[in-house]
Each structure stands twice: as C-alpha cells, then as structure tokens.
Amino acid sequence: MPDPLDVPRATSRKRSDRMLAVLAMLDGGEPVTLADLTGSLGVSPATIRRDLADLEEQSLLVRTHGGARAFASTTRAEVPVRLRDSQFREAKRRIARRAAELIPHGPYSVAISGGTTTAEVAKVLASRPDLAIVTNALTTAMEIASRPNLKVIMTGGVVRSNSFEAVGVIAENTFNAINVSTAILGTDGISAAGGATTHDETEARTNNAMVCHAQRVVVVADGSKVGRVTLAKMADLSQVHVLVTDASADPDELARIVAAGVEVLIVDA
C-alpha cells in the first residue's frame, strides 16, 4: 500500500517543477502570456495564476495583465532552496553518494554547507557512527539532529530565507573556532576563472570561514553549475581539493579545473 505521505510530497514536487519551468520560460527576458504558460505546462489558468502569485511574492517575477515578466535586474537570480530541491534530483543523489564515499569510517569530523546537494550528502552520512557534523544549514541540521550516532553542531547566525542557511559574524565565529577534516561545500557556480561562487556575499564569507578551517575541501555540484560564475567567491580553486559532479558538466571547463590542480570525480548524469 502506498505511503499516504507520498501523495502530498509528489504534488509538492510537481508544483516546484512547474514553477521552475515558469522561471525558465522567463529566463530569456521576454514576457510570457497566460496562454503560453497554460499551453506549455498543461495546467489550468487558475493553477498558473496561483503559481505566478507565489513567485511574485518571492520577488522572482512580476505579474502583468495576462501573464508575467522577469525582473529586469534579476536575470538568473538565486532560486529559493525549496524550488532548487526538485532540480537535477537524481544527479544530486548520485553525486552525494560518491562524495560520501570520500569520508572514512570511524571517528571523523565533517563540515557541511547549505545547498540541496550537500543536504543529500548529509542524508547518506546519517547512518555512519562516530561522525561529528558541523553545519550552518537549518534543513541539514533538522534532517540529521535526531540521529544518536552523530554529534551535530549547528552554528548560530542570521538565517537567509532563500537558502535556510545561518550566515554572518556569529556563524563565521563558529567555523573559526573549530577545525574539521573535510568540508563538503555546495556552490552556485564553479569555474577555473572564478573558483567556487555563490549569489550572496555574506553567505560567501561564512562558507569561506568553513573552508579555511578544513583540511580538505570537497565541492559537490551538478553539471549545470560547472562553468558558471556568480556574485561572490567562497573559495579559490587552490583551496578546493575535489570536485564531484555529473557527466552533464562541460568537459572543456572540467579540463581547466583539473589543470588548476583539482581532482574531478564524475558520476553518471
């Protein structure tokens, strides 16, 4: 018999996928009509209107008479974490499993940043004994805090509504006060030219504090992030030891990252 919780979960994932599709249609900068959206997505006008209202409330688009347009100043803006969770889901799970294999068994300390792929890594590690996990991500802490086999350390800080990460001086002070064996770093972009980057400069400073107090840094990023450069740098490539990505990543950019001294591990897309 199906788990009754699977129905609302599936419905939520479908809505997230649909809202991401709306944003993708606006990514070119041209406005779209309600007829365009209903025709492409195969849902009713009432459903699309609810989606547009939700996206406008999150400042991801502007509703117009009969449709929507993107904010002129926010092309390729940061997508909220609750929507990102539905993007490239299977690739992220494969990346997470491969990254978790890099963590040795036995007593060990790991720092995990915010992000949907890093959250998948935490889920894989949750059954391991003798791990100490430090995180500034509320979603990750809630996922693993009930596990008696883990020591979970949550930083303080100001919570970003888009990523559910605690950032700022308090979070930085926590990372500055500890040393971990491996940091698992999520990113909005990684490239040979820009290093590991994110959309928010405060988040970048917080994650850099985590990176600076780790003996090894593992970046986990699906192929869409490879070659992208966003606003704020979290880490130079010289600070990154391993990149785990999937086969959809740009091979030329991966070659440049390897040439910069980073070990690249590729899973099937």
Short mmCIF file of C-alpha atoms in Angstrom, two decimals:
data_model
loop_
_atom_site.label_atom_id
_atom_site.label_comp_id
_atom_site.label_asym_id
_atom_site.label_seq_id
_atom_site.Cartn_x
_atom_site.Cartn_y
_atom_site.Cartn_z
CA MET A 1 0.00 0.00 0.00
CA PRO A 2 1.45 3.44 -0.89
CA ASP A 3 2.68 5.67 1.88
CA PRO A 4 -0.07 8.32 2.34
CA LEU A 5 2.66 10.92 2.73
CA ASP A 6 3.88 10.21 -0.81
CA VAL A 7 0.85 11.92 -2.37
CA PRO A 8 1.42 15.42 -0.90
CA ARG A 9 5.17 15.05 -1.47
CA ALA A 10 4.65 14.18 -5.11
CA THR A 11 2.19 17.05 -5.51
CA SER A 12 4.69 19.47 -3.97
CA ARG A 13 7.46 18.23 -6.30
CA LYS A 14 5.21 18.65 -9.35
CA ARG A 15 4.42 22.23 -8.32
CA SER A 16 8.09 23.00 -7.76
CA ASP A 17 8.94 21.55 -11.17
CA ARG A 18 6.19 23.63 -12.76
CA MET A 19 7.34 26.85 -11.07
CA LEU A 20 10.89 26.21 -12.22
CA ALA A 21 9.56 25.74 -15.74
CA VAL A 22 7.84 29.14 -15.50
CA LEU A 23 11.11 30.77 -14.45
CA ALA A 24 12.93 29.02 -17.29
CA MET A 25 10.43 30.44 -19.81
CA LEU A 26 11.18 33.93 -18.46
CA ASP A 27 14.94 33.44 -18.47
CA GLY A 28 15.30 34.89 -21.96
CA GLY A 29 13.97 38.22 -20.75
CA GLU A 30 10.78 38.25 -22.83
CA PRO A 31 7.35 38.39 -21.13
CA VAL A 32 5.08 35.37 -21.41
CA THR A 33 1.30 35.23 -21.58
CA LEU A 34 -1.08 33.14 -19.54
CA ALA A 35 -1.94 31.25 -22.73
CA ASP A 36 1.77 30.49 -23.31
CA LEU A 37 2.10 29.11 -19.81
CA THR A 38 -1.05 27.00 -19.78
CA GLY A 39 -0.27 25.62 -23.23
CA SER A 40 3.32 24.69 -22.39
CA LEU A 41 2.66 23.31 -18.92
CA GLY A 42 -0.70 21.66 -19.50
CA VAL A 43 -2.48 23.06 -16.44
CA SER A 44 -5.42 25.38 -15.89
CA PRO A 45 -5.23 29.18 -15.86
CA ALA A 46 -6.24 29.16 -12.18
CA THR A 47 -3.28 26.92 -11.34
CA ILE A 48 -0.85 29.15 -13.23
CA ARG A 49 -2.24 32.27 -11.54
CA ARG A 50 -1.57 30.71 -8.12
CA ASP A 51 1.98 29.82 -9.18
CA LEU A 52 2.61 33.33 -10.51
CA ALA A 53 1.30 34.89 -7.31
CA ASP A 54 3.65 32.71 -5.25
CA LEU A 55 6.64 33.52 -7.45
CA GLU A 56 5.87 37.24 -7.37
CA GLU A 57 5.66 37.12 -3.58
CA GLN A 58 9.19 35.70 -3.59
CA SER A 59 10.34 38.53 -5.92
CA LEU A 60 11.15 36.09 -8.70
CA LEU A 61 8.92 37.67 -11.36
CA VAL A 62 6.42 40.46 -11.99
CA ARG A 63 2.85 39.61 -12.88
CA THR A 64 1.39 41.55 -15.78
CA HIS A 65 -2.09 41.82 -17.23
CA GLY A 66 -2.47 38.41 -18.82
CA GLY A 67 0.95 36.96 -17.98
CA ALA A 68 4.30 37.68 -16.34
CA ARG A 69 7.74 39.10 -16.96
CA ALA A 70 11.12 38.72 -15.28
CA PHE A 71 12.60 41.42 -13.10
CA ALA A 72 14.97 43.38 -15.35
CA SER A 73 17.68 43.40 -12.69
CA THR A 74 17.37 39.81 -11.53
CA THR A 75 18.00 37.64 -14.58
CA ARG A 76 19.31 34.28 -13.36
CA ALA A 77 18.62 35.32 -9.77
CA GLU A 78 19.04 32.87 -6.92
CA VAL A 79 16.26 30.29 -6.87
CA PRO A 80 14.88 29.53 -3.38
CA VAL A 81 16.08 26.27 -1.89
CA ARG A 82 12.58 24.76 -1.77
CA LEU A 83 12.40 25.01 -5.57
CA ARG A 84 16.02 24.01 -6.18
CA ASP A 85 15.34 20.73 -4.41
CA SER A 86 13.48 19.45 -7.47
CA GLN A 87 16.22 20.29 -9.99
CA PHE A 88 18.51 17.50 -11.22
CA ARG A 89 17.32 15.33 -8.33
CA GLU A 90 18.82 12.02 -9.41
CA ALA A 91 22.16 13.57 -10.40
CA LYS A 92 22.40 15.17 -6.96
CA ARG A 93 21.76 11.85 -5.25
CA ARG A 94 24.48 10.14 -7.28
CA ILE A 95 26.91 12.97 -6.54
CA ALA A 96 26.06 12.75 -2.85
CA ARG A 97 26.69 9.02 -2.70
CA ARG A 98 30.07 9.45 -4.39
CA ALA A 99 31.05 12.32 -2.10
CA ALA A 100 30.07 10.32 0.98
CA GLU A 101 32.46 7.56 -0.12
CA LEU A 102 35.30 10.05 0.40
CA ILE A 103 34.57 10.23 4.13
CA PRO A 104 36.48 7.49 6.00
CA HIS A 105 34.76 5.27 8.54
CA GLY A 106 35.46 5.74 12.23
CA PRO A 107 35.73 8.95 14.27
CA TYR A 108 35.81 11.88 11.84
CA SER A 109 34.70 15.49 11.59
CA VAL A 110 32.83 16.99 8.62
CA ALA A 111 31.52 20.48 7.90
CA ILE A 112 28.55 20.70 5.53
CA SER A 113 27.38 23.94 3.93
CA GLY A 114 23.85 24.70 2.81
CA GLY A 115 22.51 23.53 -0.53
CA THR A 116 20.36 20.75 -1.92
CA THR A 117 23.27 18.55 -2.99
CA THR A 118 25.08 18.92 0.34
CA ALA A 119 21.82 18.03 2.10
CA GLU A 120 21.81 14.78 0.11
CA VAL A 121 25.36 14.09 1.33
CA ALA A 122 24.19 14.56 4.92
CA LYS A 123 21.39 12.04 4.36
CA VAL A 124 23.89 9.44 3.12
CA LEU A 125 26.20 10.07 6.09
CA ALA A 126 23.37 10.00 8.64
CA SER A 127 23.75 6.27 9.37
CA ARG A 128 27.50 6.47 9.99
CA PRO A 129 28.73 6.06 13.57
CA ASP A 130 31.25 8.37 15.25
CA LEU A 131 30.81 11.34 12.92
CA ALA A 132 30.83 14.94 14.10
CA ILE A 133 28.97 17.13 11.61
CA VAL A 134 29.11 20.91 11.73
CA THR A 135 26.60 22.79 9.62
CA ASN A 136 25.08 26.22 9.17
CA ALA A 137 22.13 24.81 7.17
CA LEU A 138 18.87 24.52 9.09
CA THR A 139 17.46 21.93 6.69
CA THR A 140 20.52 19.70 7.11
CA ALA A 141 20.56 20.05 10.90
CA MET A 142 16.88 19.09 11.11
CA GLU A 143 17.47 16.09 8.86
CA ILE A 144 20.23 14.57 11.00
CA ALA A 145 19.83 16.03 14.52
CA SER A 146 17.71 13.12 15.76
CA ARG A 147 20.43 10.57 14.95
CA PRO A 148 22.03 9.40 18.24
CA ASN A 149 25.06 8.05 16.36
CA LEU A 150 26.04 11.58 15.24
CA LYS A 151 27.32 14.65 17.02
CA VAL A 152 25.61 17.55 15.24
CA ILE A 153 26.92 21.07 15.78
CA MET A 154 24.75 23.90 14.47
CA THR A 155 26.20 27.36 14.01
CA GLY A 156 24.29 30.46 15.02
CA GLY A 157 23.76 33.38 12.69
CA VAL A 158 21.18 35.21 10.61
CA VAL A 159 19.02 32.85 8.57
CA ARG A 160 18.75 33.57 4.83
CA SER A 161 15.20 32.90 3.65
CA ASN A 162 16.33 31.77 0.17
CA SER A 163 18.76 29.11 1.38
CA PHE A 164 17.84 28.44 5.04
CA GLU A 165 21.50 28.98 5.93
CA ALA A 166 22.75 30.79 9.03
CA VAL A 167 25.28 33.39 7.93
CA GLY A 168 27.16 36.39 9.25
CA VAL A 169 29.59 37.02 12.08
CA ILE A 170 28.08 34.53 14.54
CA ALA A 171 28.23 31.69 12.01
CA GLU A 172 31.75 32.70 10.95
CA ASN A 173 32.89 32.70 14.59
CA THR A 174 31.68 29.12 14.98
CA PHE A 175 33.65 27.95 11.95
CA ASN A 176 36.67 29.97 13.08
CA ALA A 177 36.60 28.19 16.46
CA ILE A 178 36.80 24.64 15.08
CA ASN A 179 38.85 22.51 12.72
CA VAL A 180 37.34 19.75 10.59
CA SER A 181 38.87 17.03 8.47
CA THR A 182 36.64 17.58 5.41
CA ALA A 183 34.31 20.37 4.32
CA ILE A 184 31.51 19.49 1.90
CA LEU A 185 30.78 22.70 0.02
CA GLY A 186 27.75 23.40 -2.14
CA THR A 187 28.01 26.10 -4.78
CA ASP A 188 26.01 28.12 -7.29
CA GLY A 189 28.93 28.05 -9.69
CA ILE A 190 32.42 26.63 -10.04
CA SER A 191 34.91 27.53 -12.75
CA ALA A 192 38.61 27.78 -13.41
CA ALA A 193 38.30 31.55 -13.66
CA GLY A 194 36.04 32.27 -10.71
CA GLY A 195 36.57 29.46 -8.22
CA ALA A 196 33.57 28.36 -6.14
CA THR A 197 30.97 31.13 -6.04
CA THR A 198 27.52 31.90 -4.66
CA HIS A 199 24.85 34.57 -5.09
CA ASP A 200 25.18 36.19 -1.65
CA GLU A 201 28.33 37.89 -0.34
CA THR A 202 27.52 37.24 3.35
CA GLU A 203 26.97 33.57 2.63
CA ALA A 204 30.27 33.53 0.76
CA ARG A 205 32.18 34.93 3.76
CA THR A 206 30.58 32.38 6.07
CA ASN A 207 31.42 29.47 3.79
CA ASN A 208 34.95 30.77 3.32
CA ALA A 209 35.43 30.57 7.10
CA MET A 210 34.36 26.92 6.88
CA VAL A 211 36.78 26.29 4.00
CA CYS A 212 39.71 27.93 5.80
CA HIS A 213 39.34 25.59 8.79
CA ALA A 214 39.10 22.33 6.84
CA GLN A 215 42.00 20.05 5.98
CA ARG A 216 40.24 19.01 2.76
CA VAL A 217 37.51 20.73 0.72
CA VAL A 218 35.12 18.72 -1.47
CA VAL A 219 32.81 20.72 -3.74
CA VAL A 220 29.61 18.97 -4.83
CA ALA A 221 27.89 20.48 -7.87
CA ASP A 222 25.64 19.15 -10.60
CA GLY A 223 26.78 19.77 -14.16
CA SER A 224 24.70 22.93 -14.60
CA LYS A 225 26.93 24.71 -12.05
CA VAL A 226 30.22 23.91 -13.79
CA GLY A 227 31.49 26.91 -15.74
CA ARG A 228 29.13 29.35 -14.01
CA VAL A 229 30.40 32.39 -12.10
CA THR A 230 28.06 34.11 -9.64
CA LEU A 231 28.47 37.21 -7.47
CA ALA A 232 30.63 36.22 -4.52
CA LYS A 233 33.63 33.91 -4.19
CA MET A 234 33.58 31.29 -1.43
CA ALA A 235 36.86 29.60 -2.31
CA ASP A 236 39.70 29.86 -4.79
CA LEU A 237 40.36 26.71 -6.78
CA SER A 238 43.64 26.45 -4.88
CA GLN A 239 41.53 25.79 -1.75
CA VAL A 240 39.45 23.06 -3.42
CA HIS A 241 40.81 19.52 -3.38
CA VAL A 242 37.99 17.54 -5.03
CA LEU A 243 35.03 18.37 -7.27
CA VAL A 244 32.27 15.77 -7.52
CA THR A 245 29.92 16.41 -10.44
CA ASP A 246 27.95 14.53 -13.08
CA ALA A 247 28.52 13.68 -16.73
CA SER A 248 26.45 16.62 -17.98
CA ALA A 249 29.22 19.07 -16.95
CA ASP A 250 31.11 20.92 -19.68
CA PRO A 251 34.17 18.73 -20.40
CA ASP A 252 36.32 21.69 -21.50
CA GLU A 253 35.65 23.51 -18.24
CA LEU A 254 36.35 20.33 -16.28
CA ALA A 255 39.70 20.05 -18.06
CA ARG A 256 40.55 23.60 -17.00
CA ILE A 257 39.58 22.81 -13.41
CA VAL A 258 41.76 19.68 -13.46
CA ALA A 259 44.64 21.74 -14.86
CA ALA A 260 44.27 24.05 -11.86
CA GLY A 261 45.04 21.12 -9.55
CA VAL A 262 41.56 19.93 -8.55
CA GLU A 263 40.70 16.22 -8.59
CA VAL A 264 37.44 15.78 -10.53
CA LEU A 265 35.15 12.81 -9.91
CA ILE A 266 32.31 12.31 -12.41
CA VAL A 267 29.16 10.26 -11.81
CA ASP A 268 26.60 9.26 -14.44
CA ALA A 269 24.09 12.03 -15.19
#
